[in-house]
Coordinates of C-alpha atoms in Angstrom, one line a residue:
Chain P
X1 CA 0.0 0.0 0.0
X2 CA 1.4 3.1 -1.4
X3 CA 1.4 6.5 1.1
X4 CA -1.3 8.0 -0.6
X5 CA -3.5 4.9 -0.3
X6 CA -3.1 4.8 3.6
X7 CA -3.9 8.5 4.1
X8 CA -6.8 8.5 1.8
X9 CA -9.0 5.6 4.0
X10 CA -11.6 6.8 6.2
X11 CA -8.8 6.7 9.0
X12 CA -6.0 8.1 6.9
X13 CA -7.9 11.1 6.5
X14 CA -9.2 11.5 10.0
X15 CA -5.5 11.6 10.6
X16 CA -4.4 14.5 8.4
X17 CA -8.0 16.3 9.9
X18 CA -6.6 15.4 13.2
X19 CA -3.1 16.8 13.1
X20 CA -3.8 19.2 11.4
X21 CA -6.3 20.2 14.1
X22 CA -4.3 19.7 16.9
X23 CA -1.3 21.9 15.2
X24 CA -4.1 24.6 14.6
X25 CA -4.8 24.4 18.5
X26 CA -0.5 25.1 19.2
X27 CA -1.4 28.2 16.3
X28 CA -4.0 29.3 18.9
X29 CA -1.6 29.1 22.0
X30 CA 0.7 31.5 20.3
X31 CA -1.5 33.8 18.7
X32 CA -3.8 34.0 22.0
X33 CA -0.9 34.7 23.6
X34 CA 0.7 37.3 21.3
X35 CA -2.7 39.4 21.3
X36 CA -3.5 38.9 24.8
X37 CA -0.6 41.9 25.2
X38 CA -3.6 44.2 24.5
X39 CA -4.3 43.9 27.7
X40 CA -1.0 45.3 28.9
X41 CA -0.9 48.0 31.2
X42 CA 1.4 49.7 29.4
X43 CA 1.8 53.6 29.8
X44 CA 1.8 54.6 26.2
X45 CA -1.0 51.8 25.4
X46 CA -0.8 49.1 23.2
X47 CA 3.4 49.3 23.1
X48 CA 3.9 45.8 23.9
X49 CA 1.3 43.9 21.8
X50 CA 3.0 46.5 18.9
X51 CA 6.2 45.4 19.9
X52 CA 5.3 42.2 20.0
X53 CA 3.1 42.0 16.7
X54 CA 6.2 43.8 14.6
X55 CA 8.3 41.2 15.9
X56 CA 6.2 38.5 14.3
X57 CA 5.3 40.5 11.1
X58 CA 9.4 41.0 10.7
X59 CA 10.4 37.7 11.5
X60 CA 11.7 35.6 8.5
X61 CA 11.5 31.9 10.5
X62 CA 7.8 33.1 11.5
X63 CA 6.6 34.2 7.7
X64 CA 7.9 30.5 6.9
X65 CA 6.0 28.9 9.5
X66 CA 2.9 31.1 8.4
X67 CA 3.2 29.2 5.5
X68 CA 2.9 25.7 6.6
X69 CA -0.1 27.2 9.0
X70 CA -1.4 27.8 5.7
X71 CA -1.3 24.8 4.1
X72 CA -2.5 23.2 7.1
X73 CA -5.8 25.1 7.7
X74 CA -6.4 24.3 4.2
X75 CA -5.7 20.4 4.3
X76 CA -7.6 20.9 7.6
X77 CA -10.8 22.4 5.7
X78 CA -10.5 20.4 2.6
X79 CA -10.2 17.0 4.3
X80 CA -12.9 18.1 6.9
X81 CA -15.4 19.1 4.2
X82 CA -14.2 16.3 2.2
X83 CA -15.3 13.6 5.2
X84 CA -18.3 15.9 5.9
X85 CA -20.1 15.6 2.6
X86 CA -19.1 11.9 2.1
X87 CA -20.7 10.9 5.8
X88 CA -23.7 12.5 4.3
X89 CA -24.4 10.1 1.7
X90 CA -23.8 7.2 4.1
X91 CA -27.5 7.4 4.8
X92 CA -30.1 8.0 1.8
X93 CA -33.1 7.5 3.9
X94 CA -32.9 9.1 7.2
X95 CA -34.5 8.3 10.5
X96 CA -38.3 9.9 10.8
X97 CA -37.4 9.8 14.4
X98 CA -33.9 10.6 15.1
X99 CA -32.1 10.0 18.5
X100 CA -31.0 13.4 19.3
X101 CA -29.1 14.9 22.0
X102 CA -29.9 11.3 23.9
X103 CA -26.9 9.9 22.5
X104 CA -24.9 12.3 21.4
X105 CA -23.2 16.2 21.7
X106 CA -25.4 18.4 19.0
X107 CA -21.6 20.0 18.8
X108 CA -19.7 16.3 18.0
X109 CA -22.8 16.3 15.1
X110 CA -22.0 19.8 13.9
X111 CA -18.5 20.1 13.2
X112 CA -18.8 20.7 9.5
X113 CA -21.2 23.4 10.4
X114 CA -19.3 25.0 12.9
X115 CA -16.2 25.0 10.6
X116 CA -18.1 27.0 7.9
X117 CA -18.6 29.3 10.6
X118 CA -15.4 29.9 11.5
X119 CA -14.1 29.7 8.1
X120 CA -16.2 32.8 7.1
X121 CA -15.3 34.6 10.1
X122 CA -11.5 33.9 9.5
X123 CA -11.8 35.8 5.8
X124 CA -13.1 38.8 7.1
X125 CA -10.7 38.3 10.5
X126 CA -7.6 37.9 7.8
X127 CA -9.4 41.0 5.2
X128 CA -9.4 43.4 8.9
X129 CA -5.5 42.2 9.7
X130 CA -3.5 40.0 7.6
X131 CA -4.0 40.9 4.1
X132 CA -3.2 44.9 4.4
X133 CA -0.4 44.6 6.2
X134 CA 1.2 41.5 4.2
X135 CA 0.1 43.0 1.0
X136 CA 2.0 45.9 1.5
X137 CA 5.0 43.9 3.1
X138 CA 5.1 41.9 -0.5
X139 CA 4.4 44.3 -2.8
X140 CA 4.9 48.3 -1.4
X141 CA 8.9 48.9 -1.3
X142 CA 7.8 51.7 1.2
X143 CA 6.2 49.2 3.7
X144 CA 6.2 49.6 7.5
X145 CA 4.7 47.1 9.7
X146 CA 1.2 48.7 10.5
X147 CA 0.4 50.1 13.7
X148 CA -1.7 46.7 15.0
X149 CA -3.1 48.2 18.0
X150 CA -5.0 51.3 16.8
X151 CA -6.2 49.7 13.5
X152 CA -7.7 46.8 16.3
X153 CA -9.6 49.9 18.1
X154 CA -10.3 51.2 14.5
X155 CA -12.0 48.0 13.4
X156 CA -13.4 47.3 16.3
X157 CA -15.1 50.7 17.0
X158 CA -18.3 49.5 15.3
X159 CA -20.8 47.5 17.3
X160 CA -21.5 45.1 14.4
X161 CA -17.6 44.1 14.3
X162 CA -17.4 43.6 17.9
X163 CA -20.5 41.2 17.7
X164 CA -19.3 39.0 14.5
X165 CA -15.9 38.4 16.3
X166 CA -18.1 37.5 19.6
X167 CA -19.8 35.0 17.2
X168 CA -16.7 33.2 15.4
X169 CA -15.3 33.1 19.0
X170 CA -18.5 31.0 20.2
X171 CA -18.5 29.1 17.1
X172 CA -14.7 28.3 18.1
X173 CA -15.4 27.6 21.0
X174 CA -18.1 24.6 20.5
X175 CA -15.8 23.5 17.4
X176 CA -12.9 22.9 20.4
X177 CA -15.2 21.5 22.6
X178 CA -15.6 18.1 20.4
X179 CA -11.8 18.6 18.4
X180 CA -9.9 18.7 21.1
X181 CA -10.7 15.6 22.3
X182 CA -11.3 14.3 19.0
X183 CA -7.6 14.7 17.8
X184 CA -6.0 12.9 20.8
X185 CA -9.0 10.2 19.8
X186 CA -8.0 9.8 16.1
X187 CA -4.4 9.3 17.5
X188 CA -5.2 6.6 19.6
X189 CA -4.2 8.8 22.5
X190 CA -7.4 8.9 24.8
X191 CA -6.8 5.5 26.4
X192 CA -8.6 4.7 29.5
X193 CA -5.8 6.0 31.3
X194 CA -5.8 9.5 29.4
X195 CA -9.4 10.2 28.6
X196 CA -10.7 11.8 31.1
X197 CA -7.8 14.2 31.6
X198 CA -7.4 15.1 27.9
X199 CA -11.8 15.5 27.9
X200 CA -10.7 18.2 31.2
X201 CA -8.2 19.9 29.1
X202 CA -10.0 20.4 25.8
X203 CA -13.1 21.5 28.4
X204 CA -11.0 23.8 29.6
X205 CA -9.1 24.8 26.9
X206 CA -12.7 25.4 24.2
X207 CA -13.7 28.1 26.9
X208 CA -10.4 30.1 28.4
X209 CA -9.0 30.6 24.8
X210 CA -11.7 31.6 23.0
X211 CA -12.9 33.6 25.9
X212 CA -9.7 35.2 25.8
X213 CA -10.2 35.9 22.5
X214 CA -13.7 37.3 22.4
X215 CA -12.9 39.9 25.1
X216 CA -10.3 41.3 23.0
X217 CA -13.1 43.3 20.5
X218 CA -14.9 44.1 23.9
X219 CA -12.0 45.8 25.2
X220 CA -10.9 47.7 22.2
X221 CA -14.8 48.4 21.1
X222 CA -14.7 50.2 25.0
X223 CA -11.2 51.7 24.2
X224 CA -12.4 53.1 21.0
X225 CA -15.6 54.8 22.0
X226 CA -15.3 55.4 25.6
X227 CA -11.3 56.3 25.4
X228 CA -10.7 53.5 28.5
Chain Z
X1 CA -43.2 -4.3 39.6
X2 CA -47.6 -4.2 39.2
X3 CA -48.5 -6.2 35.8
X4 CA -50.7 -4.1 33.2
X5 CA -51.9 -4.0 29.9
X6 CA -52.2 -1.6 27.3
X7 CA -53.2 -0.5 24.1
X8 CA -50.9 0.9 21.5
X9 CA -50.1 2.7 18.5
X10 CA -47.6 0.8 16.1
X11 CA -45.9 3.1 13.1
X12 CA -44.0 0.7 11.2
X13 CA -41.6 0.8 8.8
X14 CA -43.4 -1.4 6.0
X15 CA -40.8 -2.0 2.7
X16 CA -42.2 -4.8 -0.6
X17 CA -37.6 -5.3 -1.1
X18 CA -34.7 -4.0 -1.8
X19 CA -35.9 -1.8 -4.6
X20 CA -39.7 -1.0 -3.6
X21 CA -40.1 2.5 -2.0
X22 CA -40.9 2.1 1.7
X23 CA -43.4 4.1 3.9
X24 CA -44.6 3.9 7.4
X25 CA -48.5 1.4 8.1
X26 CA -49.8 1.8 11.2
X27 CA -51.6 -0.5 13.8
X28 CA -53.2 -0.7 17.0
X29 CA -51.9 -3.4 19.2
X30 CA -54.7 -4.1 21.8
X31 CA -53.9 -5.7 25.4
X32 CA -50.0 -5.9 25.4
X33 CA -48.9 -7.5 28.5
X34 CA -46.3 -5.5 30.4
X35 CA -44.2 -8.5 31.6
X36 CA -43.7 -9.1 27.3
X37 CA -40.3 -8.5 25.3
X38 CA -40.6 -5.6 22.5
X39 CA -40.4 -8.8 19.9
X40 CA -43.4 -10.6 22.0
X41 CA -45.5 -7.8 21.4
X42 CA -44.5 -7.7 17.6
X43 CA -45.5 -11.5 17.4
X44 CA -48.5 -10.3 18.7
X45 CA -49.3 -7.7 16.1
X46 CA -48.0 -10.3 13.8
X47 CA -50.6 -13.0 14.5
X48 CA -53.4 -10.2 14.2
X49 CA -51.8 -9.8 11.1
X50 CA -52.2 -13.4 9.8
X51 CA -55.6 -13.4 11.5
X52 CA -57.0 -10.5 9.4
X53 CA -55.4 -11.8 6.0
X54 CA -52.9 -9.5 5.9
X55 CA -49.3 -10.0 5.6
X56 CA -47.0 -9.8 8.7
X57 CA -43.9 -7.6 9.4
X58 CA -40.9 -8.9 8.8
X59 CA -38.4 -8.5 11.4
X60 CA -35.4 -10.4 12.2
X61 CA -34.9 -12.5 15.6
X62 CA -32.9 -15.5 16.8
X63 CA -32.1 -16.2 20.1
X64 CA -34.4 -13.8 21.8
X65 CA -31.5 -13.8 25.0
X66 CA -29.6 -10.4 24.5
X67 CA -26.4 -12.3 22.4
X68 CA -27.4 -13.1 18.7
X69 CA -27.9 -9.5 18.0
X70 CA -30.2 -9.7 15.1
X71 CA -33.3 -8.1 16.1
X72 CA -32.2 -4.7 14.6
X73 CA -35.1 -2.2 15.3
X74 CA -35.1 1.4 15.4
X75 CA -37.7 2.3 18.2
X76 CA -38.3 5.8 18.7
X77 CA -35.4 7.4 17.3
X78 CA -32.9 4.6 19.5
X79 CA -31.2 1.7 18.2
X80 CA -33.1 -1.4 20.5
X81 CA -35.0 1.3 22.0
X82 CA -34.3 3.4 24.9
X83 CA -32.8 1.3 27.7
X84 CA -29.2 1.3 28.0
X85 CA -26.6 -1.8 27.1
X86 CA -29.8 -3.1 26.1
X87 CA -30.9 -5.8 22.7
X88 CA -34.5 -5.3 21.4
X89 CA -35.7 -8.7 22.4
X90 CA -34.6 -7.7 26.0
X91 CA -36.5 -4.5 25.5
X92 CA -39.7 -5.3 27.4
X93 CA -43.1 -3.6 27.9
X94 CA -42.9 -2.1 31.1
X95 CA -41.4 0.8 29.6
X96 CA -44.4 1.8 27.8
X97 CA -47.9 2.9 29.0
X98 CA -51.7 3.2 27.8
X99 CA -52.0 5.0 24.9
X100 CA -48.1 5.1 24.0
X101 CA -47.4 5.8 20.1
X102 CA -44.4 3.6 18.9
X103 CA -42.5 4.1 15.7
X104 CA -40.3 1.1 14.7
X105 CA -37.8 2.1 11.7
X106 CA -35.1 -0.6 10.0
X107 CA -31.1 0.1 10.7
X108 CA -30.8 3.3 8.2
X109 CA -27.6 2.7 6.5
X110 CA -26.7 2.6 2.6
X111 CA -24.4 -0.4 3.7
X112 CA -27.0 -2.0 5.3
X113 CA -29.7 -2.3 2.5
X114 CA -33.5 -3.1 3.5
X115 CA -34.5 -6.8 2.4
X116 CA -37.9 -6.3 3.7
X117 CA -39.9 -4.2 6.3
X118 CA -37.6 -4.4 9.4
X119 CA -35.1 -6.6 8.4
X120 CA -31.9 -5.4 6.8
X121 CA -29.1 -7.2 4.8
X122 CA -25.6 -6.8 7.4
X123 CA -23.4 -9.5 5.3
X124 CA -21.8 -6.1 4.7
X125 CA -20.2 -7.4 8.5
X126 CA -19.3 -10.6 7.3
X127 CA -17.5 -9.3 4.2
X128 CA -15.2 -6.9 7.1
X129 CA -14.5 -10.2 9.0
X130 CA -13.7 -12.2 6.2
X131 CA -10.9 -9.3 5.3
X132 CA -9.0 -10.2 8.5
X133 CA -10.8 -10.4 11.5
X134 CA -9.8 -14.1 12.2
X135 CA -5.7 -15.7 13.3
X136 CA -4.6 -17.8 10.0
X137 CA -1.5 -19.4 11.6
X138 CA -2.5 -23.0 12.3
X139 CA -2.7 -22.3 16.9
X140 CA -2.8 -25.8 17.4
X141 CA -5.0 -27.5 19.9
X142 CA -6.0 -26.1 22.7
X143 CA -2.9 -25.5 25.5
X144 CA -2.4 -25.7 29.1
X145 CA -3.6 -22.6 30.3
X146 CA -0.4 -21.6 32.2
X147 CA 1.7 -22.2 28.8
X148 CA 0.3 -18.5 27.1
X149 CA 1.0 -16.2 29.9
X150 CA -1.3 -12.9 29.5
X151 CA -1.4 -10.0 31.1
X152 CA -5.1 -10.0 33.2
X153 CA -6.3 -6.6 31.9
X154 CA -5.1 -7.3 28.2
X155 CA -7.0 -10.9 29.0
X156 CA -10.0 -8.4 30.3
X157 CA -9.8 -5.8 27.7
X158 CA -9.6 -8.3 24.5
X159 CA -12.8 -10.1 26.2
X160 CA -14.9 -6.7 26.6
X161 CA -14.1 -6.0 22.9
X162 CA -15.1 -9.8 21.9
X163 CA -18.4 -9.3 23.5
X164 CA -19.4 -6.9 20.3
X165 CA -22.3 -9.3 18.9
X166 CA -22.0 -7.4 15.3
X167 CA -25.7 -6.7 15.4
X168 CA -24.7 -3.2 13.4
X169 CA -26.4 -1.0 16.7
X170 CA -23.0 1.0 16.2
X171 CA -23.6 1.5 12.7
X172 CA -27.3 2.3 12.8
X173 CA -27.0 5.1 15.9
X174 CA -23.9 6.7 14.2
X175 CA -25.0 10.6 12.3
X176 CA -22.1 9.1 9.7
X177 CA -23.1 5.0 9.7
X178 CA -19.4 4.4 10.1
X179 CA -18.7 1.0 11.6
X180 CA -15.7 2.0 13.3
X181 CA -17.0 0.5 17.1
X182 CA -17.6 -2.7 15.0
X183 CA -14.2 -3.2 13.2
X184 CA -12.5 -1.6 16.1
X185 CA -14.1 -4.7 18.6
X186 CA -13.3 -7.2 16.2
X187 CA -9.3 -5.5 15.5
X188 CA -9.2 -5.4 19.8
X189 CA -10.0 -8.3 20.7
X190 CA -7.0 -9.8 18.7
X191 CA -4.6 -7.4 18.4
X192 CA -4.5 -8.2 22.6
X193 CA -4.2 -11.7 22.5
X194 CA -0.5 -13.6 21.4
X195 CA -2.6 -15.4 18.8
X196 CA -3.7 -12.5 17.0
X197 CA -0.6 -10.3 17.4
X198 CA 1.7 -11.4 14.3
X199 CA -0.7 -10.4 12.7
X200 CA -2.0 -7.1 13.8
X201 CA -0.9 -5.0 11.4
X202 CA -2.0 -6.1 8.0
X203 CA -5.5 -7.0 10.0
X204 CA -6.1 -3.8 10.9
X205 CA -5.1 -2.4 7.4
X206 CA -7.4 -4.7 5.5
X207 CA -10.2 -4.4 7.7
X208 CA -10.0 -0.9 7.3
X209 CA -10.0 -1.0 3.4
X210 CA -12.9 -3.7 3.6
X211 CA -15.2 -1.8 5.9
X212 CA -14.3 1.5 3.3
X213 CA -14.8 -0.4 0.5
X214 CA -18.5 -1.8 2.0
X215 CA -19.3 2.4 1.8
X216 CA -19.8 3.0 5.7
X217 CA -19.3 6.3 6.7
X218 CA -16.1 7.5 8.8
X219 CA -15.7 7.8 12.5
X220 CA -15.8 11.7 13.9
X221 CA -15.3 10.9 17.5
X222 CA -19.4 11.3 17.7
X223 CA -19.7 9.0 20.4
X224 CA -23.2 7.7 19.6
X225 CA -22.1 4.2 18.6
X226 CA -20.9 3.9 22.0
X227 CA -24.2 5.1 23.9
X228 CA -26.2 2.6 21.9
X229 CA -23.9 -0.7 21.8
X230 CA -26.0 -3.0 23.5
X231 CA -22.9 -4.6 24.9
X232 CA -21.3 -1.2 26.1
X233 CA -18.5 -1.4 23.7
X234 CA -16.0 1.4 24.5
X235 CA -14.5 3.9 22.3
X236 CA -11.2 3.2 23.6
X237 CA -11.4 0.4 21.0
X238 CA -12.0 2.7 18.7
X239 CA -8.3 4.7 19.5
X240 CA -6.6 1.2 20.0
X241 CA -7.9 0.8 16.0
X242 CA -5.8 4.4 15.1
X243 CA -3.3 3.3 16.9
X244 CA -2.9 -0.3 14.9
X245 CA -3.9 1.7 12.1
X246 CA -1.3 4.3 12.8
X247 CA 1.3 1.4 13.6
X248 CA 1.4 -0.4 10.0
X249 CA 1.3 3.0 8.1
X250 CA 4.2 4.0 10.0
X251 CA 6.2 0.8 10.1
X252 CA 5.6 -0.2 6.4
X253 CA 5.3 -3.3 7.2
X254 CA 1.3 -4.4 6.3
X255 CA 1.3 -5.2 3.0
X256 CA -2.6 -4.6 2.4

């Protein structure tokens, strides 16, 4: 059996879905991380998430690794959809009556749907802060790393922003809430030894991070139209 | 518990064949005894049935004690209905009441196709099984038992997974119909065992391409297959079947 052949059976895929997923969840750390230094109580505000955002925008190992972050989210989606709309034909005739929540985690059942979700909320997140500034890094010989901060209280002034952002964070978080797990599953980690731990951690893990995350707008909406 | 009977409301699933579009007949069942099995009350209905002229339901049914695992019926959105760890022949009255509308549906699976009414084709099973799920080196007769040493919770673990019954609850229950909780019983209860190890790896990969190649759906860590098994199969199988899985793509050494 040739490489392609073992990572294109129903369990090869869940694989590259899997690692994939779990790297994504690392990409999270780091970037929750980075932009949590909004919350910095620096006196000139902002200056270390600036700092800290120009170091990553200037960074020649980093713009490598964004790369393979790319590729990954996209053999993350494609694979994901891929399994998505195949499971869906496993079953011409459905159930009239259909088990529920009884057996299962409406979240575990709506992955694919939660992934379109966040997928549409990541073009807009990468139209408000990745494309500008790496446009003009590739292509404007007069570039200078943008000023992250106040373009985040810029963006984030209007309501409707702050409330899309809220949403993909939500969306995240239930998308965590069954991955998390699910890629220590698919690599045959969650043993009875392990389960239960590794269930706590992704638990954990699908709320503080994206709760991190979604308080971010909230702040900066506040910054932006009540100056504190 | 106080004995009663009751009256009911049957929906059931009502299918000619294979080919024949299916649709749902209703019936009352009069004077069910609670102390009866789900497939008692059926044989009720059944004999009505015949009485009246009319032809009976076709469900499947063997050994009517919780281990055969053919009586595949969708009861109220459940595979074998709503108790827990649970076959439909062990299902029994007492769980309904006066007045109670049942609906009774086949296993819903494209790799389990409908032969008639309740009864569905699962050779689909057999087919996975015949891909690997058995020890080909010649064992021998049976040994002393203190010549095979085993380690008592790999003894344990491969005789939970050997419970599975292959009645296709797993299959039925999953949102995907992927028969991962099945394949990954059958890969388990080997792969645990000194008989089954030399061959672990190439078992695992052929089982996999079978069950593919039968068109059930893939496992998503859903969980459902697990809730519904009436034999309380765990999903730890399920990662000890990436794992073997993971172990002969990384090792090269299952041919396939």
């Amino acid at each position: 059996m040739s490489w392609k052949n073992y990572f294109s059976t129903s369990i090869g895929k869940k694989i590259l879905v899997g690692a994939t997923g779990l790297f994504l969840v690392l990409f999270l750390v780091v970037h929750c991380y980075v932009n949590a230094m909004v919350f910095w109580p620096d006196a000139e505000p902002g200056k270390h998430f600036t700092e800290a955002a120009a170091f990553m925008g200037g960074n020649v190992a980093v713009r490598i690794m964004e790369i393979g972050l790319f590729l990954g989210l996209a053999v993350h989606i494609i694979q994901g959809l891929s399994l998505w709309s195949q499971n869906m034909k496993r079953r011409s005739v459905r159930y009239t009556v259909s088990a529920g929540n009884a057996t299962s985690k409406w979240y575990s059942r709506s992955m694919g749907l939660l992934g379109t979700l966040i997928l549409m909320f990541l073009i807009l997140h990468l139209y408000h802060f990745w494309a500008p500034n790496r446009y003009g890094q590739a292509f404007d010989p007069a570039w200078k790393e943008e000023d992250l901060y106040h373009k985040m209280i810029a963006v984030f002034t209007p309501l409707w922003v702050v409330i899309i952002y809220v949403l993909g964070c939500v969306s995240l978080a239930w998308h965590l809430m069954h991955g998390f797990f699910s890629g220590f599953q698919t690599f045959g980690l969650a043993t009875h030894k392990y389960k239960g731990v590794i269930r706590s951690i992704g638990v954990a893990f699908a709320i503080i991070i994206p709760l991190i995350f979604a308080s971010m707008p909230i702040y900066l909406h506040c910054v932006g139209n009540c100056g504190h | 518990m106080q004995h009663y009977n009751m009256n009911l409301t049957l929906k059931v699933w009502r299918q000619k064949n294979n080919k024949a579009k299916g649709g749902f007949e209703t019936f009352q069942v009069k004077n069910v005894s609670s102390e009866m099995s789900f497939l008692e009350m059926f044989d009720v209905l059944n004999e009505q049935l015949v009485a009246e002229g009319k032809e009976p339901v076709a469900f499947d049914h063997d050994c009517r004690e919780g281990i055969c695992g053919m009586c595949s019926m969708h009861i109220n959105g459940r595979a074998h209905g709503p108790w827990e760890q649970t076959t439909t022949c062990q299902l029994h009255m007492r769980e309904y009441k006066d007045g109670d509308t049942i609906v009774v549906e086949p296993w819903r699976a494209n790799s389990f196709p409908v032969i008639k009414d309740l009864v569905v084709d699962r050779t689909a099973f057999d087919r996975i099984i015949a891909a690997g799920g058995y020890v080909s080196v010649n064992t021998g007769n049976a040994q002393d038992a203190n010549a095979l040493p085993i380690e008592k919770q790999k003894a344990d673990e491969s005789f939970a997974a050997a419970s599975c019954i292959g009645c296709g609850a797993c299959v039925a229950a999953c949102p995907n119909a992927s028969a991962m909780l099945f394949v990954s019983a059958k890969v388990s209860h080997l792969a645990l065992l000194p008989q089954g190890d030399p061959e672990r790896k190439v078992r695992a990969v052929n089982m996999v391409q079978q069950m593919d190649t039968e068109g059930f759906g893939s496992c998503t860590n859903i969980g459902a297959c697990e809730a519904e098994c009436p034999k309380g199969i765990s999903i730890e199988n399920i990662a000890r079947l990436n794992r073997e899985y993971l172990g002969a793509v990384f090792s090269g050494s299952a041919q396939g």
